[in-house]
Coordinates of C-alpha atoms and ligand atoms in Angstrom, one line a residue:
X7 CA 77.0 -17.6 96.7
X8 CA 73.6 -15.3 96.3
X9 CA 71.4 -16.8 99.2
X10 CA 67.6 -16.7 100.4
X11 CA 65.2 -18.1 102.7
X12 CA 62.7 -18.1 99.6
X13 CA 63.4 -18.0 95.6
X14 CA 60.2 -17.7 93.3
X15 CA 60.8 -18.4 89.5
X16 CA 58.0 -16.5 88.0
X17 CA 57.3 -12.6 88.6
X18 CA 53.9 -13.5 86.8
X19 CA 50.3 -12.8 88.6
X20 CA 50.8 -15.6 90.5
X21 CA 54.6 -15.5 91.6
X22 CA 53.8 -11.8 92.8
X23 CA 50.7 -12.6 94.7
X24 CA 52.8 -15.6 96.3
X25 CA 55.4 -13.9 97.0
X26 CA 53.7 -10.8 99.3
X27 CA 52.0 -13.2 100.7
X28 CA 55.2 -15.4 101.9
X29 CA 56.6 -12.0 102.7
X30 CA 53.7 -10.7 105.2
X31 CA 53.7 -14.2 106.6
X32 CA 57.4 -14.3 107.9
X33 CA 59.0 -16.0 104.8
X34 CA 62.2 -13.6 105.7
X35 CA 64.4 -13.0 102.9
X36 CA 62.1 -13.3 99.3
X37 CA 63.5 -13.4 95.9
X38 CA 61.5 -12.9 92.9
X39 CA 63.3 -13.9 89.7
X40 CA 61.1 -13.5 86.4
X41 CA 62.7 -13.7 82.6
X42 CA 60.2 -11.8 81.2
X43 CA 59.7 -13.2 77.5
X44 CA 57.6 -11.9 75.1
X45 CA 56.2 -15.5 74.4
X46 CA 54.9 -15.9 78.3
X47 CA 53.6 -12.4 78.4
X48 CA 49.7 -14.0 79.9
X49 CA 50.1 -11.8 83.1
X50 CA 50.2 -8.8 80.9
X51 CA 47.7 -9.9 78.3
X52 CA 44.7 -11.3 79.8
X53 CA 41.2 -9.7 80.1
X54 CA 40.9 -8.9 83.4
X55 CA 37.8 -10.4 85.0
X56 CA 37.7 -11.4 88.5
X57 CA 35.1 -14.2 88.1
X58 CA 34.0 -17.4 89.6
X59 CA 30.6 -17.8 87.1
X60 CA 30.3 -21.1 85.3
X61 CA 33.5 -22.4 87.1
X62 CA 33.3 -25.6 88.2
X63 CA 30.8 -27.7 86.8
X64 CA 31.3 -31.0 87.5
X65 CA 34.6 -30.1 90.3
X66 CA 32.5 -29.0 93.6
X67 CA 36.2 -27.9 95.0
X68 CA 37.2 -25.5 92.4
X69 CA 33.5 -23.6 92.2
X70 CA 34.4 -23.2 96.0
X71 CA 37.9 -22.0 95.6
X72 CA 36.7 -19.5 92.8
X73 CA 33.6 -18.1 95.1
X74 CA 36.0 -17.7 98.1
X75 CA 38.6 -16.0 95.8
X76 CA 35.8 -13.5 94.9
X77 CA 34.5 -13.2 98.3
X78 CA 37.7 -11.9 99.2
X79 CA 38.6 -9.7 96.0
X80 CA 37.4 -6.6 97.3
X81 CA 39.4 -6.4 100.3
X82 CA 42.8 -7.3 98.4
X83 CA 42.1 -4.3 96.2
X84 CA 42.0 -2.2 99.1
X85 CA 44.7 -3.6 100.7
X86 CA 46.6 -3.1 97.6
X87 CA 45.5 0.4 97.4
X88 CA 46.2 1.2 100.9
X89 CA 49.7 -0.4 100.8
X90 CA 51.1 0.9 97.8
X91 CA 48.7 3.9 97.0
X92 CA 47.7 1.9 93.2
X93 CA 44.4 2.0 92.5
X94 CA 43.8 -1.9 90.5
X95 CA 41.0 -0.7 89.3
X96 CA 38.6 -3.3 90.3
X97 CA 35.0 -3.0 89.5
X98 CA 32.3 -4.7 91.6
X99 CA 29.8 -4.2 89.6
X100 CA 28.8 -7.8 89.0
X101 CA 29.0 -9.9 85.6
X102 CA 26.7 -11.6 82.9
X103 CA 27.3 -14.1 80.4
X104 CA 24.5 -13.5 77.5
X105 CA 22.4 -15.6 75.5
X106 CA 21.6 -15.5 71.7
X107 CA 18.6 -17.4 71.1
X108 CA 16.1 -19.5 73.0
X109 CA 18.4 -22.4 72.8
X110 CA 21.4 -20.5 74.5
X111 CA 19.0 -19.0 77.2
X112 CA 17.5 -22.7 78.2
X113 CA 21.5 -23.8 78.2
X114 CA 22.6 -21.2 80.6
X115 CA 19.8 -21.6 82.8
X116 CA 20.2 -25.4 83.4
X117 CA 24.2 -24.8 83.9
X118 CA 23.1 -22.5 87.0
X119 CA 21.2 -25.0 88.3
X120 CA 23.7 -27.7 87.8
X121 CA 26.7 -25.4 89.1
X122 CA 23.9 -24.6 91.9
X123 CA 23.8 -28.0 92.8
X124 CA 27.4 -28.8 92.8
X125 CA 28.0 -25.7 95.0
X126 CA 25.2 -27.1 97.4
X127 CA 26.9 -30.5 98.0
X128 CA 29.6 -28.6 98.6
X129 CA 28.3 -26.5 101.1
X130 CA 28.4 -22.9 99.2
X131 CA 26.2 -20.5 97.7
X132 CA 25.9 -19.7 93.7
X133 CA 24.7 -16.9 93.6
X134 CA 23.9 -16.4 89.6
X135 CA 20.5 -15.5 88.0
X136 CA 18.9 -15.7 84.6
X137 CA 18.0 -12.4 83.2
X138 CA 15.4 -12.1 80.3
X139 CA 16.6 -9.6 77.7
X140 CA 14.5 -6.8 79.4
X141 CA 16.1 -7.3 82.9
X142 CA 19.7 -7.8 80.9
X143 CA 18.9 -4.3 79.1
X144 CA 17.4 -2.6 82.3
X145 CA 21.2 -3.3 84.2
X146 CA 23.1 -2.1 80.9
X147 CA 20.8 1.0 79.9
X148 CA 23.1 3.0 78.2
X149 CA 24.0 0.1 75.3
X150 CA 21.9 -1.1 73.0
X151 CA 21.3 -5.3 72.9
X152 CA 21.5 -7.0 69.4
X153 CA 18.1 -8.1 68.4
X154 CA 19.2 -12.2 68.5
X155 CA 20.1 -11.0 72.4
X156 CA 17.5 -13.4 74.5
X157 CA 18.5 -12.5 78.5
X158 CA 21.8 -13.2 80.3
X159 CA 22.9 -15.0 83.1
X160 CA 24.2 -12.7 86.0
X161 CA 25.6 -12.5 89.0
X162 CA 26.5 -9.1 91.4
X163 CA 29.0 -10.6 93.3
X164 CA 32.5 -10.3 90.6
X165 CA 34.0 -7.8 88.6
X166 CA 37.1 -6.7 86.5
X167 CA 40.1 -5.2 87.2
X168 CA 43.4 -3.4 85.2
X169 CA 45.5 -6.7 85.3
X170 CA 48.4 -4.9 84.3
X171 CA 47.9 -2.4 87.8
X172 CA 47.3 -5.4 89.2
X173 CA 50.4 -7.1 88.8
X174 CA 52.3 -3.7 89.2
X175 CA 50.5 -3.1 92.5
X176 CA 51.5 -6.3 93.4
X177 CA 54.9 -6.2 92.9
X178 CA 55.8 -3.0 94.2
X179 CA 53.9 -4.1 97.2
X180 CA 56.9 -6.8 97.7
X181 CA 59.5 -4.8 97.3
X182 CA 58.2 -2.2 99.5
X183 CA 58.4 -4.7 102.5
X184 CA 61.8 -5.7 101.7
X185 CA 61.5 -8.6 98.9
X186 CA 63.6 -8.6 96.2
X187 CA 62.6 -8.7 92.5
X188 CA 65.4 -9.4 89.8
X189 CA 62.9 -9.1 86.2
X190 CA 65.0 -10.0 82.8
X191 CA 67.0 -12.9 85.1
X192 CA 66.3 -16.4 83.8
X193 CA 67.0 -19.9 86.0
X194 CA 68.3 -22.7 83.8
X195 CA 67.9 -25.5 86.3
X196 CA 66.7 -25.9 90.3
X197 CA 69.1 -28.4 92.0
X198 CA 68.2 -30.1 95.0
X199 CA 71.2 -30.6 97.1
X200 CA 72.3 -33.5 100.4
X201 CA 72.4 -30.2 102.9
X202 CA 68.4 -29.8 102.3
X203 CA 69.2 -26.6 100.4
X204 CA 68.2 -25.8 97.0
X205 CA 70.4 -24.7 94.3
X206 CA 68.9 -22.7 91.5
X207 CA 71.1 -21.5 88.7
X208 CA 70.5 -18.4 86.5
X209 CA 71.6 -16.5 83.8
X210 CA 73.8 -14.2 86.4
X211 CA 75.2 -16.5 89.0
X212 CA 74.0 -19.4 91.1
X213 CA 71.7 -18.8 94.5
X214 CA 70.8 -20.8 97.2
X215 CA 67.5 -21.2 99.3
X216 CA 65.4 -23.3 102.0
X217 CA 62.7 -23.3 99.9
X218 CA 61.8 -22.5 96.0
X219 CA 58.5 -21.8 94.1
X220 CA 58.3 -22.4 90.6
X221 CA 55.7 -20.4 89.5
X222 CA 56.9 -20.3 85.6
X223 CA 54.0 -20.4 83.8
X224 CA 54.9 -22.7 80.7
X225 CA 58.3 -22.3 81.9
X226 CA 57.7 -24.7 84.6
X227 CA 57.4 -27.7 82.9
X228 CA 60.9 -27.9 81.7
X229 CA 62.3 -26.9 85.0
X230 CA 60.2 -29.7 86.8
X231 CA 60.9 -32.5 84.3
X232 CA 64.1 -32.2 85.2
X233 CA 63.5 -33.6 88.8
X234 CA 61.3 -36.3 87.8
X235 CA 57.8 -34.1 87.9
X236 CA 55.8 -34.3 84.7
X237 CA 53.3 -30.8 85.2
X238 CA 50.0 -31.7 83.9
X239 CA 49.4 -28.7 81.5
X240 CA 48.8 -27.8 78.0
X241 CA 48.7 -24.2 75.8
X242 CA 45.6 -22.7 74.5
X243 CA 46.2 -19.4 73.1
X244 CA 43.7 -16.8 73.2
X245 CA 43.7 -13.2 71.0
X246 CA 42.2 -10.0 72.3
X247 CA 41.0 -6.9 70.9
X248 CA 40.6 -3.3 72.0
X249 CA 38.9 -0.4 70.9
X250 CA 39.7 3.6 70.6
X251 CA 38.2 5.4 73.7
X252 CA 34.4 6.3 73.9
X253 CA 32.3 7.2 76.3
X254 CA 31.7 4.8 79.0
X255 CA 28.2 3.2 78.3
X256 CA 28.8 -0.7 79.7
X257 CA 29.7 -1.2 83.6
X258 CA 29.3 -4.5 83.5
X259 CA 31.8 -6.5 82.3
X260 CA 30.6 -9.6 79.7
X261 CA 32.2 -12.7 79.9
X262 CA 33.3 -11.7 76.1
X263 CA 33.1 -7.9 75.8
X264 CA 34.4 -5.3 78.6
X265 CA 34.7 -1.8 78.5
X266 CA 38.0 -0.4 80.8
X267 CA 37.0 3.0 82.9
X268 CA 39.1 4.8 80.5
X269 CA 36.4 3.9 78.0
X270 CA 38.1 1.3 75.7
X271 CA 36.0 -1.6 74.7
X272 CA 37.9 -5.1 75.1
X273 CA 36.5 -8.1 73.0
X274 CA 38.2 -11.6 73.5
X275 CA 36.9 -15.2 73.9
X276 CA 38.8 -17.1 71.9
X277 CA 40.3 -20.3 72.3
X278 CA 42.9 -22.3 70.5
X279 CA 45.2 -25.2 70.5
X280 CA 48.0 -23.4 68.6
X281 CA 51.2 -24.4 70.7
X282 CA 53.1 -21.9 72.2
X283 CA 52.3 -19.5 68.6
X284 CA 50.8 -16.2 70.2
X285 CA 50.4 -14.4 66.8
X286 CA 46.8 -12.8 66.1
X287 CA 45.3 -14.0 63.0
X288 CA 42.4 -12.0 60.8
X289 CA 40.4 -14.8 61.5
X290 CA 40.3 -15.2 64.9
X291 CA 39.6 -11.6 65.6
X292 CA 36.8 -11.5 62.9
X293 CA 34.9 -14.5 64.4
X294 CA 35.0 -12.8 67.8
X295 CA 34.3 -8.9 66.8
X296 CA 31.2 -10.5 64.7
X297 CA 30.3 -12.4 67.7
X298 CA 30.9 -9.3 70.0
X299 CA 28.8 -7.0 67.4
X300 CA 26.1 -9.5 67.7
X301 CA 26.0 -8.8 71.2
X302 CA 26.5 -5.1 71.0
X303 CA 25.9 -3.7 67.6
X304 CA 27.5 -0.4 68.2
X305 CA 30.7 -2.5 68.5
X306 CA 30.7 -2.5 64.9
X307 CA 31.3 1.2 64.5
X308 CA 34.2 1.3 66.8
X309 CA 37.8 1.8 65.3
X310 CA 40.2 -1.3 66.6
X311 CA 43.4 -0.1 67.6
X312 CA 45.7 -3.0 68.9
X313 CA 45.3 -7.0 69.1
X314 CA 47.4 -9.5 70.8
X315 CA 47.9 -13.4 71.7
X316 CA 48.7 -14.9 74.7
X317 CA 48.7 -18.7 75.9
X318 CA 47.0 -20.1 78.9
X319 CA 48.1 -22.2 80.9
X320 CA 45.3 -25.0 80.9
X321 CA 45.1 -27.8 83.0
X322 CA 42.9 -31.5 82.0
X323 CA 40.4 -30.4 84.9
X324 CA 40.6 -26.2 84.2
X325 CA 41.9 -26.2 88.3
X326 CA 45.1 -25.3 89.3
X327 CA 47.5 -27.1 90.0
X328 CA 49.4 -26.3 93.7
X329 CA 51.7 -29.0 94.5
X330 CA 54.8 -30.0 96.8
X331 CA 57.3 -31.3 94.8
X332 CA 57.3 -35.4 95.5
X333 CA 60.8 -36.2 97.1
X334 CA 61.7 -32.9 97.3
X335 CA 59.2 -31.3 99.9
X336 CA 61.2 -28.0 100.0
X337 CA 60.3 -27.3 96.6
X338 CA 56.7 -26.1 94.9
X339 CA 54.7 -25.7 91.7
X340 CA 52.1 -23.4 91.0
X341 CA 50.7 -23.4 87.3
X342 CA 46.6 -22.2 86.5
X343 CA 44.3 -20.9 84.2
X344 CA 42.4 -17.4 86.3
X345 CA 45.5 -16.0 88.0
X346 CA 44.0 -12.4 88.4
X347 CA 40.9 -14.4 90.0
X348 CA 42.3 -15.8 92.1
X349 CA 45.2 -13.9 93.2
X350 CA 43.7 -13.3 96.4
X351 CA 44.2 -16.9 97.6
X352 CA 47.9 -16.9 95.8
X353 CA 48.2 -14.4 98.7
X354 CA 45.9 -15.5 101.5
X355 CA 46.1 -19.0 101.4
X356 CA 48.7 -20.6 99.2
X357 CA 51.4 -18.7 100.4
X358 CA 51.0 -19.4 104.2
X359 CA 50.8 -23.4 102.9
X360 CA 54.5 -23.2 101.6
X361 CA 55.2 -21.2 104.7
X362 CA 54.2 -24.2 106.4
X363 CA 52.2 -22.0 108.7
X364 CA 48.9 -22.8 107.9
X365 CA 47.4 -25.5 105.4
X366 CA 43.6 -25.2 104.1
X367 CA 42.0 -28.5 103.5
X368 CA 40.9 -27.9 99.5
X369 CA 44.8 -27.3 98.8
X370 CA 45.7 -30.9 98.9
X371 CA 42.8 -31.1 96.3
X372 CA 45.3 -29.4 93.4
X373 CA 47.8 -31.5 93.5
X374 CA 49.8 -32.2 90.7
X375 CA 49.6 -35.9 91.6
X376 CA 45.9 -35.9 90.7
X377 CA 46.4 -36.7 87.3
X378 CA 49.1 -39.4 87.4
X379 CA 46.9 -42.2 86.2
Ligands
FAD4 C1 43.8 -14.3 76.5 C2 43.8 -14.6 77.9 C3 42.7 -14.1 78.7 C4 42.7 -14.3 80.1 N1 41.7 -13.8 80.9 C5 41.7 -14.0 82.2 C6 40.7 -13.4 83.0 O1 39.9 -12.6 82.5 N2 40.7 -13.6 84.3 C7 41.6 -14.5 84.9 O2 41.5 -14.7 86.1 N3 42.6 -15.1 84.2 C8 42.7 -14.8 82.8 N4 43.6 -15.4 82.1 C9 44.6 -16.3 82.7 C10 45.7 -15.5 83.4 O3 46.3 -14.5 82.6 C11 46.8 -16.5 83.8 O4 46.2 -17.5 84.7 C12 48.0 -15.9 84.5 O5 48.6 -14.9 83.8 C13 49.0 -16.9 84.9 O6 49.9 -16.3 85.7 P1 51.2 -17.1 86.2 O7 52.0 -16.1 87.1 O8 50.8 -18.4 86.8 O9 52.0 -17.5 84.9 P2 52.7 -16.5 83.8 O10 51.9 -15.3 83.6 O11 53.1 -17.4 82.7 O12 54.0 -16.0 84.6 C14 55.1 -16.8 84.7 C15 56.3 -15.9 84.6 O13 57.5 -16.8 84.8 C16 58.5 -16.3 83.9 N5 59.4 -17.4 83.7 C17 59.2 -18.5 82.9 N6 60.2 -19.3 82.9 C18 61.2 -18.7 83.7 C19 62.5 -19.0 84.1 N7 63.1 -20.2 83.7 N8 63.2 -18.2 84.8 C20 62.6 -17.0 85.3 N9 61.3 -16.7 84.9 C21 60.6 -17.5 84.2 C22 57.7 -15.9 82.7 O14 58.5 -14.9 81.9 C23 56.5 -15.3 83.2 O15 56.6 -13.9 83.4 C24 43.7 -15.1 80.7 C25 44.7 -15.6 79.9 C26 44.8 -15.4 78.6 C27 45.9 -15.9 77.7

């Protein structure tokens, strides 16, 4: 039989970034098996944003994980860079979440100063500003603001990055140091066995390992019910939009409108309980590009080349989940919404926990377990 010290199921953003990391941190021999459906295609059709604004309100331990993931964002992309000569992309030019109306501004600015407050007791900075519409404009000067446009909140300290070099970067980065990535191979079941072992069966043969990651996206669940673990998440598809190429006018990306350094313009906000349907519809993509025109006007002239749905993976509190299997402490789940934000800490921090070599004290915040009520 196939064996390994390590099997991930799940070559998404956040099976790759755990995987280097177990790699760099002496997990030995690292498998990497991802299926690769059409249907679970989020690591390839999200919008980018490395982000920790407005994340949690009300859940002092995930605004902390987000801020440290973006704290360490920039050095990842070099690392990246360095290590496998793939530029990600990443932009660190900050990010702004604006406000239509007088209504929306007040909103905004009492969310900074509630997030700012949970952040405190928590002993981290926040480090997001209002803007009024003349600041907002004065950062953006080569786009014109709709007139409805009141100010923005903003913070310099995130960015955006190509999530599909991301993921490549990432990948190529594990098999450069030795780890093995087997795409188009699906598992059907993960089998404890007496010996302590793991058995994991797949579409090609069975393998066996000390330790396995399910890291399956909405493929998870099914994998985990199967040894007595409910996952606590739910599908909420989102479509996005994306322009012909123009002239690069907008650096900073908004949490609803980005434009990519090759000049296309990416609209996409949406959110829907639709199952695990990821088909655009007319109206989805009309309520957001009026929305987004709102916001930019000169959106409107643009011609739209391509749409697509995805699903997130949501969870009841929007944190991920991280969790040892219970009974089974060889084995782990990783399932989250703002994969590409935090992919830094799939790498840095959640990998050396299932390595057993070093365990940060928030991670035993995201367990699974927290919802079993
Ligand atoms: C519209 C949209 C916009 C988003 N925007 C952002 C953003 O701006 N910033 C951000 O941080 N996040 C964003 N996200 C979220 C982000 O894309 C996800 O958090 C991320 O893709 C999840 O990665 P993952 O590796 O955990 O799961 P997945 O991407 O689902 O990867 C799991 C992989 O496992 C494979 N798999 C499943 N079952 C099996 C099996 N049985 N055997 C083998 N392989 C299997 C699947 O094929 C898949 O490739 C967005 C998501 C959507 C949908």
């Amino acid at each position: 039989m196939n064996t390994a010290d390590i099997i991930v199921i799940g070559g998404g953003l956040s099976g790759s970034a755990i995987s280097l990391g177990l790699l760099e941190n002496g997990g030995g021999n690292v498998l990497m098996f991802d299926e690769q459906l059409p249907t679970q295609r989020l690591s390839r059709g999200n919008f980018g944003l490395t982000w920790f604004m407005c994340k949690g309100a009300g859940h002092p331990v995930y605004a902390k994980w987000s801020r440290m993931a973006c704290i360490e964002w920039p050095e990842f992309a070099g690392k990246l860079k360095q290590e496998t000569g793939m530029d990600v992309e990443l932009e660190w030019t900050g990010g702004a979440v604006h406000a239509l109306g007088d209504a929306e501004f007040k909103a905004h600015a009492e969310s900074i100063k509630t997030i700012q407050n949970t952040c405190a007791d928590a002993g981290i900075d926040y480090p997001v500003e209002m803007l009024d519409r003349q600041s907002f404009s004065e950062l953006i000067p080569d786009i014109t603001l709709g007139d409805e446009v009141t100010g923005a909140m903003y913070t310099p300290s995130q960015g955006h990055v190509n999530p599909l070099k991301l993921l490549t970067a990432m990948r190529s980065d594990f098999q450069k140091k030795g780890g093995t990535f087997l795409g188009g191979q699906t598992v059907s079941a993960v089998v404890p066995r007496p010996d302590r072992t793991v058995l994991v069966k797949t579409c090609r043969g069975d393998y066996q390992a000390g330790k396995v990651v399910v890291a399956s996206g909405h493929g998870s669940a099914r994998l985990l019910s199967a040894l007595g673990e409910k996952l606590h998440i739910y599908p909420q598809r989102g479509q996005l939009m994306v322009s012909e190429r123009c002239r690069r006018v907008l650096q900073i990306p908004v949490l609803s409108v980005r434009q990519t350094p090759d000049g296309t313009f990416l609209i996409g906000l949406s959110t829907e309980d639709t199952a695990l349907n990821n088909r655009v519809t007319a109206e989805a993509m009309k309520r957001q590009a009026g929305e987004a025109i709102r916001l930019f006007p000169m959106l409107g002239r643009l011609n739209w080349v391509r749409g697509w749905g995805a699903i997130r993976v949501m969870t009841p509190d929007g944190a991920p989940i991280y969790t040892r299997l219970n009974g089974h402490d060889n084995i782990y789940a990783v399932a989250l919404h703002s994969a590409v934000s935090l992919a830094p800490l799939a790498f840095s921090i959640v990998a050396p926990w299932i390595l057993g070599v070093g365990e940060h004290p928030l991670i035993q915040k995201f367990s699974n377990g927290r919802f079993h009520v």
